[in-house]
Tab-separated table of C-alpha atoms and ligand atoms in Angstrom:
chain	number	residue	atom	x	y	z
A	1	MET	CA	27.571	1.754	17.397
A	2	LYS	CA	24.393	2.902	19.125
A	3	ARG	CA	24.556	3.113	22.880
A	4	ARG	CA	21.432	2.484	24.942
A	5	PRO	CA	21.539	4.715	28.040
A	6	ARG	CA	18.415	3.079	29.459
A	7	LEU	CA	20.419	-0.138	29.839
A	8	GLY	CA	22.964	1.523	32.130
A	9	GLN	CA	25.642	1.418	29.438
A	10	HIS	CA	28.635	3.152	31.021
A	11	PHE	CA	31.712	1.396	29.688
A	12	LEU	CA	34.976	1.154	31.616
A	13	VAL	CA	37.789	2.895	29.772
A	14	ASP	CA	40.406	3.346	32.506
A	15	ALA	CA	42.987	0.562	32.166
A	16	SER	CA	44.210	0.891	35.744
A	17	VAL	CA	40.674	0.499	37.163
A	18	ILE	CA	40.105	-2.531	34.916
A	19	GLN	CA	43.382	-3.988	36.206
A	20	GLN	CA	42.365	-3.303	39.825
A	21	ILE	CA	39.052	-5.125	39.372
A	22	ILE	CA	40.784	-8.094	37.739
A	23	SER	CA	43.389	-8.201	40.554
A	24	THR	CA	40.556	-8.170	43.114
A	25	ALA	CA	38.815	-11.111	41.426
A	26	ALA	CA	42.174	-12.827	40.712
A	27	PRO	CA	40.943	-15.204	37.975
A	28	ALA	CA	42.929	-18.405	37.437
A	29	THR	CA	43.207	-20.791	34.502
A	30	GLY	CA	40.185	-23.061	34.129
A	31	GLU	CA	37.931	-21.184	36.561
A	32	HIS	CA	34.351	-20.539	35.466
A	33	PHE	CA	33.098	-16.938	35.688
A	34	VAL	CA	29.605	-15.625	35.119
A	35	GLU	CA	30.025	-12.085	33.850
A	36	ILE	CA	26.967	-9.840	34.098
A	37	GLY	CA	26.691	-7.117	31.480
A	38	PRO	CA	29.966	-7.677	29.577
A	39	GLY	CA	29.253	-4.714	27.270
A	40	ARG	CA	32.260	-4.210	24.998
A	41	GLY	CA	34.397	-6.657	26.927
A	42	ALA	CA	36.476	-4.418	29.243
A	43	LEU	CA	36.519	-7.241	31.828
A	44	THR	CA	35.822	-10.152	29.465
A	45	GLY	CA	39.132	-9.738	27.604
A	46	PRO	CA	41.353	-9.857	30.729
A	47	LEU	CA	39.326	-12.780	32.142
A	48	LEU	CA	39.914	-14.763	28.934
A	49	SER	CA	43.605	-13.779	28.908
A	50	ALA	CA	43.893	-15.139	32.449
A	51	GLY	CA	42.646	-18.522	31.186
A	52	ALA	CA	39.127	-18.315	32.675
A	53	ILE	CA	36.000	-19.789	31.090
A	54	VAL	CA	33.461	-16.961	30.790
A	55	HIS	CA	29.657	-17.220	30.743
A	56	ALA	CA	28.693	-13.675	29.773
A	57	VAL	CA	25.058	-12.575	30.241
A	58	GLU	CA	24.234	-9.543	28.068
A	59	ILE	CA	20.774	-8.188	27.274
A	60	ASP	CA	21.687	-6.000	24.292
A	61	PRO	CA	21.738	-8.082	21.070
A	62	ALA	CA	24.140	-5.682	19.318
A	63	LEU	CA	26.666	-5.871	22.172
A	64	ALA	CA	26.311	-9.665	22.435
A	65	LYS	CA	27.057	-9.961	18.709
A	66	GLU	CA	29.978	-7.556	18.923
A	67	LEU	CA	31.414	-9.513	21.858
A	68	ARG	CA	31.256	-12.836	19.973
A	69	GLU	CA	32.998	-11.235	16.986
A	70	ARG	CA	35.644	-9.532	19.085
A	71	PHE	CA	36.506	-12.612	21.144
A	72	PRO	CA	35.974	-15.685	18.928
A	73	HIS	CA	37.135	-17.840	21.767
A	74	GLU	CA	35.991	-21.324	22.766
A	75	ARG	CA	36.201	-20.305	26.433
A	76	LEU	CA	33.617	-17.532	25.911
A	77	ASN	CA	29.909	-18.393	26.083
A	78	VAL	CA	27.685	-15.403	25.389
A	79	HIS	CA	24.116	-15.704	26.701
A	80	LEU	CA	21.749	-13.154	25.195
A	81	ALA	CA	19.538	-12.823	28.265
A	82	ASP	CA	18.249	-10.628	31.073
A	83	ALA	CA	20.508	-11.159	34.095
A	84	LEU	CA	17.481	-10.756	36.344
A	85	GLU	CA	15.745	-13.752	34.752
A	86	PHE	CA	18.761	-15.892	33.873
A	87	ASP	CA	18.783	-19.384	35.418
A	88	TYR	CA	22.283	-19.483	36.983
A	89	SER	CA	21.755	-23.001	38.296
A	90	ALA	CA	21.422	-24.224	34.672
A	91	LEU	CA	25.174	-23.705	34.278
A	92	GLU	CA	25.664	-26.750	36.487
A	93	GLY	CA	24.095	-28.716	33.651
A	94	ILE	CA	27.010	-27.793	31.391
A	95	GLY	CA	29.535	-29.227	33.792
A	96	VAL	CA	30.318	-26.308	36.115
A	97	PRO	CA	30.831	-27.912	39.527
A	98	HIS	CA	28.397	-26.694	42.180
A	99	ALA	CA	29.650	-23.723	44.225
A	100	ARG	CA	32.805	-23.397	42.104
A	101	LEU	CA	31.250	-20.772	39.889
A	102	ARG	CA	32.546	-17.251	40.363
A	103	LEU	CA	30.742	-14.046	39.408
A	104	ILE	CA	31.974	-10.689	38.196
A	105	GLY	CA	30.239	-7.638	36.782
A	106	ASN	CA	30.167	-3.933	36.365
A	107	LEU	CA	26.445	-3.992	37.015
A	108	PRO	CA	23.947	-1.824	35.133
A	109	TYR	CA	23.072	0.662	37.867
A	110	TYR	CA	19.373	0.974	37.047
A	111	LEU	CA	19.083	-2.715	37.968
A	112	SER	CA	21.655	-3.184	40.691
A	113	THR	CA	19.374	-3.447	43.745
A	114	PRO	CA	16.878	-6.027	42.353
A	115	LEU	CA	19.779	-7.895	40.734
A	116	LEU	CA	21.650	-8.054	44.048
A	117	PHE	CA	18.583	-9.496	45.785
A	118	ARG	CA	18.337	-12.085	42.994
A	119	LEU	CA	22.062	-12.933	43.174
A	120	LEU	CA	21.926	-13.205	46.959
A	121	GLU	CA	19.185	-15.833	46.624
A	122	SER	CA	21.547	-17.839	44.388
A	123	ALA	CA	24.600	-16.933	46.497
A	124	ALA	CA	25.210	-20.468	47.715
A	125	GLY	CA	25.781	-21.457	44.086
A	126	PHE	CA	28.712	-19.041	43.743
A	127	ARG	CA	32.141	-19.193	45.263
A	128	ASP	CA	32.358	-15.414	45.278
A	129	MET	CA	31.083	-12.293	43.517
A	130	THR	CA	33.082	-9.196	42.589
A	131	VAL	CA	30.700	-6.437	41.556
A	132	MET	CA	30.894	-2.752	40.774
A	133	LEU	CA	27.933	-0.733	42.022
A	134	GLN	CA	26.984	2.874	42.550
A	135	ARG	CA	28.706	3.851	45.806
A	136	GLU	CA	25.474	4.493	47.682
A	137	VAL	CA	24.219	0.938	46.979
A	138	ALA	CA	27.646	-0.524	47.859
A	139	GLU	CA	27.510	1.303	51.195
A	140	ARG	CA	24.053	-0.087	51.935
A	141	LEU	CA	25.215	-3.583	51.006
A	142	CYS	CA	28.165	-3.483	53.425
A	143	ALA	CA	26.611	-1.434	56.258
A	144	PRO	CA	26.820	-2.788	59.835
A	145	PRO	CA	23.877	-2.585	62.300
A	146	GLY	CA	23.525	0.831	63.870
A	147	SER	CA	24.764	2.713	60.817
A	148	ARG	CA	22.675	5.101	58.760
A	149	ARG	CA	22.844	2.920	55.643
A	150	TYR	CA	21.931	-0.365	57.389
A	151	GLY	CA	18.727	-1.694	55.878
A	152	ARG	CA	17.039	-4.566	54.074
A	153	LEU	CA	19.870	-5.017	51.577
A	154	SER	CA	22.509	-5.134	54.371
A	155	VAL	CA	20.539	-7.726	56.355
A	156	MET	CA	19.791	-9.968	53.355
A	157	ALA	CA	23.473	-9.836	52.330
A	158	ALA	CA	24.843	-10.439	55.839
A	159	ALA	CA	22.625	-13.529	56.208
A	160	ARG	CA	24.392	-15.158	53.279
A	161	CYS	CA	27.739	-13.490	52.638
A	162	ARG	CA	30.656	-11.540	53.911
A	163	ALA	CA	30.536	-8.210	52.047
A	164	GLU	CA	33.776	-6.221	51.775
A	165	PRO	CA	34.022	-2.788	50.155
A	166	CYS	CA	37.213	-2.844	48.045
A	167	PHE	CA	37.774	0.558	46.367
A	168	SER	CA	35.931	3.560	44.913
A	169	VAL	CA	35.884	4.438	41.238
A	170	ALA	CA	35.398	7.987	39.956
A	171	PRO	CA	33.000	8.788	37.082
A	172	ARG	CA	35.955	9.609	34.775
A	173	ALA	CA	36.798	5.872	34.549
A	174	PHE	CA	33.711	5.378	32.338
A	175	GLU	CA	32.553	6.415	28.911
A	176	PRO	CA	30.073	8.070	29.078
A	177	ARG	CA	30.558	9.250	32.644
A	178	PRO	CA	27.844	8.331	35.139
A	179	ARG	CA	26.564	11.014	37.520
A	180	VAL	CA	27.562	9.049	40.617
A	181	HIS	CA	30.688	7.507	42.130
A	182	SER	CA	31.052	3.740	42.056
A	183	MET	CA	32.533	1.138	44.334
A	184	VAL	CA	33.781	-2.402	43.897
A	185	VAL	CA	32.509	-4.893	46.472
A	186	ARG	CA	33.478	-8.489	47.034
A	187	LEU	CA	30.832	-10.877	48.338
A	188	THR	CA	31.896	-14.231	49.740
A	189	PRO	CA	29.040	-16.584	50.611
A	190	ASP	CA	29.457	-18.243	53.985
A	191	SER	CA	27.403	-20.521	56.217
A	192	ARG	CA	27.620	-18.616	59.499
A	193	TYR	CA	23.842	-18.399	59.568
A	194	ARG	CA	21.150	-20.897	58.647
A	195	ILE	CA	18.094	-19.467	56.956
A	196	ARG	CA	15.532	-22.048	58.013
A	197	ARG	CA	12.461	-20.130	56.847
A	198	PRO	CA	13.486	-17.896	53.927
A	199	ASP	CA	9.960	-16.626	53.267
A	200	ALA	CA	9.354	-15.607	56.896
A	201	PHE	CA	12.816	-14.010	57.069
A	202	GLU	CA	12.136	-12.014	53.897
A	203	ARG	CA	8.730	-10.866	55.243
A	204	VAL	CA	10.099	-9.798	58.633
A	205	VAL	CA	13.002	-7.828	57.161
A	206	ARG	CA	10.886	-6.190	54.476
A	207	GLN	CA	8.224	-5.070	56.949
A	208	ALA	CA	10.768	-3.933	59.575
A	209	PHE	CA	12.572	-1.620	57.163
A	210	SER	CA	9.461	-0.313	55.473
A	211	GLN	CA	8.967	1.639	58.720
A	212	ARG	CA	12.506	2.175	59.920
A	213	ARG	CA	11.736	5.148	62.169
A	214	LYS	CA	9.357	3.158	64.361
A	215	THR	CA	10.382	0.814	67.168
A	216	ILE	CA	10.700	-2.791	66.048
A	217	ALA	CA	7.566	-3.738	68.004
A	218	ASN	CA	5.508	-1.134	66.119
A	219	ALA	CA	7.131	-1.812	62.755
A	220	LEU	CA	6.328	-5.536	62.996
A	221	ARG	CA	2.774	-5.097	64.237
A	222	GLY	CA	0.522	-7.774	62.696
A	223	LEU	CA	3.473	-10.020	61.893
A	224	ALA	CA	5.175	-10.631	65.233
A	225	ASN	CA	3.785	-10.008	68.705
A	226	LYS	CA	5.670	-8.556	71.674
A	227	GLU	CA	6.286	-11.954	73.253
A	228	GLN	CA	7.801	-13.338	70.047
A	229	ILE	CA	10.047	-10.299	69.688
A	230	THR	CA	11.249	-10.562	73.271
A	231	ALA	CA	11.723	-14.358	72.962
A	232	ALA	CA	14.057	-13.691	70.016
A	233	GLY	CA	16.240	-11.664	72.396
A	234	ILE	CA	15.273	-8.332	70.812
A	235	ASP	CA	14.743	-5.217	72.930
A	236	ARG	CA	11.310	-4.034	71.723
A	237	THR	CA	12.248	-0.371	72.003
A	238	LEU	CA	15.062	-0.645	69.425
A	239	ARG	CA	14.628	0.613	65.897
A	240	PRO	CA	14.959	-1.820	62.947
A	241	GLU	CA	18.366	-0.394	61.969
A	242	GLN	CA	19.822	-1.330	65.383
A	243	ILE	CA	19.031	-5.034	65.144
A	244	PRO	CA	21.626	-7.528	63.867
A	245	VAL	CA	20.923	-10.228	61.298
A	246	ALA	CA	21.076	-13.090	63.836
A	247	ALA	CA	18.137	-11.590	65.739
A	248	TYR	CA	16.016	-11.218	62.575
A	249	LEU	CA	16.765	-14.859	61.730
A	250	HIS	CA	15.921	-16.003	65.240
A	251	LEU	CA	12.633	-14.142	65.152
A	252	SER	CA	11.630	-15.507	61.727
A	253	ASP	CA	12.398	-19.059	62.904
A	254	HIS	CA	9.862	-18.656	65.703
A	255	LEU	CA	6.918	-16.987	63.979
A	256	ASP	CA	3.602	-18.831	63.755
B	1	SAM	N1	31.234	-4.673	31.602
B	1	SAM	C1	31.244	-3.518	30.712
B	1	SAM	C2	32.265	-2.517	31.177
B	1	SAM	O1	32.663	-2.603	32.345
B	1	SAM	O2	32.658	-1.660	30.380
B	1	SAM	C3	29.843	-2.874	30.587
B	1	SAM	C4	29.239	-2.410	31.876
B	1	SAM	S1	27.778	-1.415	31.694
B	1	SAM	C5	27.794	-0.540	33.241
B	1	SAM	C6	26.413	-2.527	31.967
B	1	SAM	C7	26.158	-3.597	30.910
B	1	SAM	O3	25.044	-4.389	31.320
B	1	SAM	C8	25.829	-3.078	29.515
B	1	SAM	O4	26.546	-3.829	28.578
B	1	SAM	C9	24.309	-3.357	29.380
B	1	SAM	O5	23.887	-3.563	28.037
B	1	SAM	C10	24.177	-4.597	30.202
B	1	SAM	N2	22.817	-4.823	30.748
B	1	SAM	C11	21.898	-3.885	31.081
B	1	SAM	N3	20.794	-4.461	31.579
B	1	SAM	C12	21.033	-5.804	31.589
B	1	SAM	C13	20.255	-6.939	31.977
B	1	SAM	N4	19.028	-6.811	32.480
B	1	SAM	N5	20.810	-8.173	31.823
B	1	SAM	C14	22.065	-8.316	31.304
B	1	SAM	N6	22.843	-7.273	30.908
B	1	SAM	C15	22.335	-6.037	31.058
């Protein structure tokens, strides 16, 4: 079968890594899983064997067809769709109880950052997400304030989820091998923070990290004034990467 490298098609072939991912997600009978990019079914098969109901979102028509043929199972629903555009909330309409949906995926790496932002927006609709990413993106996702990798992705994730790095995966676990190392991350949505003004929050964080070497006061010029920054409890001389998520939320709640 033809492989389409542009679609990030690196298939898992290492049985012990597949087992480790499945143990991390720990699927149980009757649970509903969205699987992003099922490919040839390395994770789909074990999910079905564990008794899960799988909603697989695959963009490649040949792979979607192959998957249906390989697993002619009433618990497998294959959606031929772009995971970036897919309406995850529509699954509620087919009887999946709100916030009981789980998500798993060995994500196509060319798409992982925009897809993560999209999934984070829908995070409240998922009980948890177990995703494999290129290690560098996984590190950004899980980075705490003050670390080199802390940035827009870390802040947007921390506002909605707990993000735990689980384990690294070497290129030899895939066929063909990718050029980079990978890492499995578990995201568990929580309600520690309230995002009252999502658009303002998004704007503040985007602008702050587009100029991460400047002080926060300079980076946010035109969006937030010095008084607003100070009123949010932020030291104006700090750099964007030193500021925790709660302070960004506080600031975006109090913008004009
Ligand atoms: N889950 C399989 C595995 O672990 O072996 C395949 C993983 S492979 C890294 C990524 C998969 O995502 C491929 O099957 C690819 O066709 C699919 N894919 C790529 N872009 C996609 C998109 N925009 N929406 C849905 N699936 C996509």
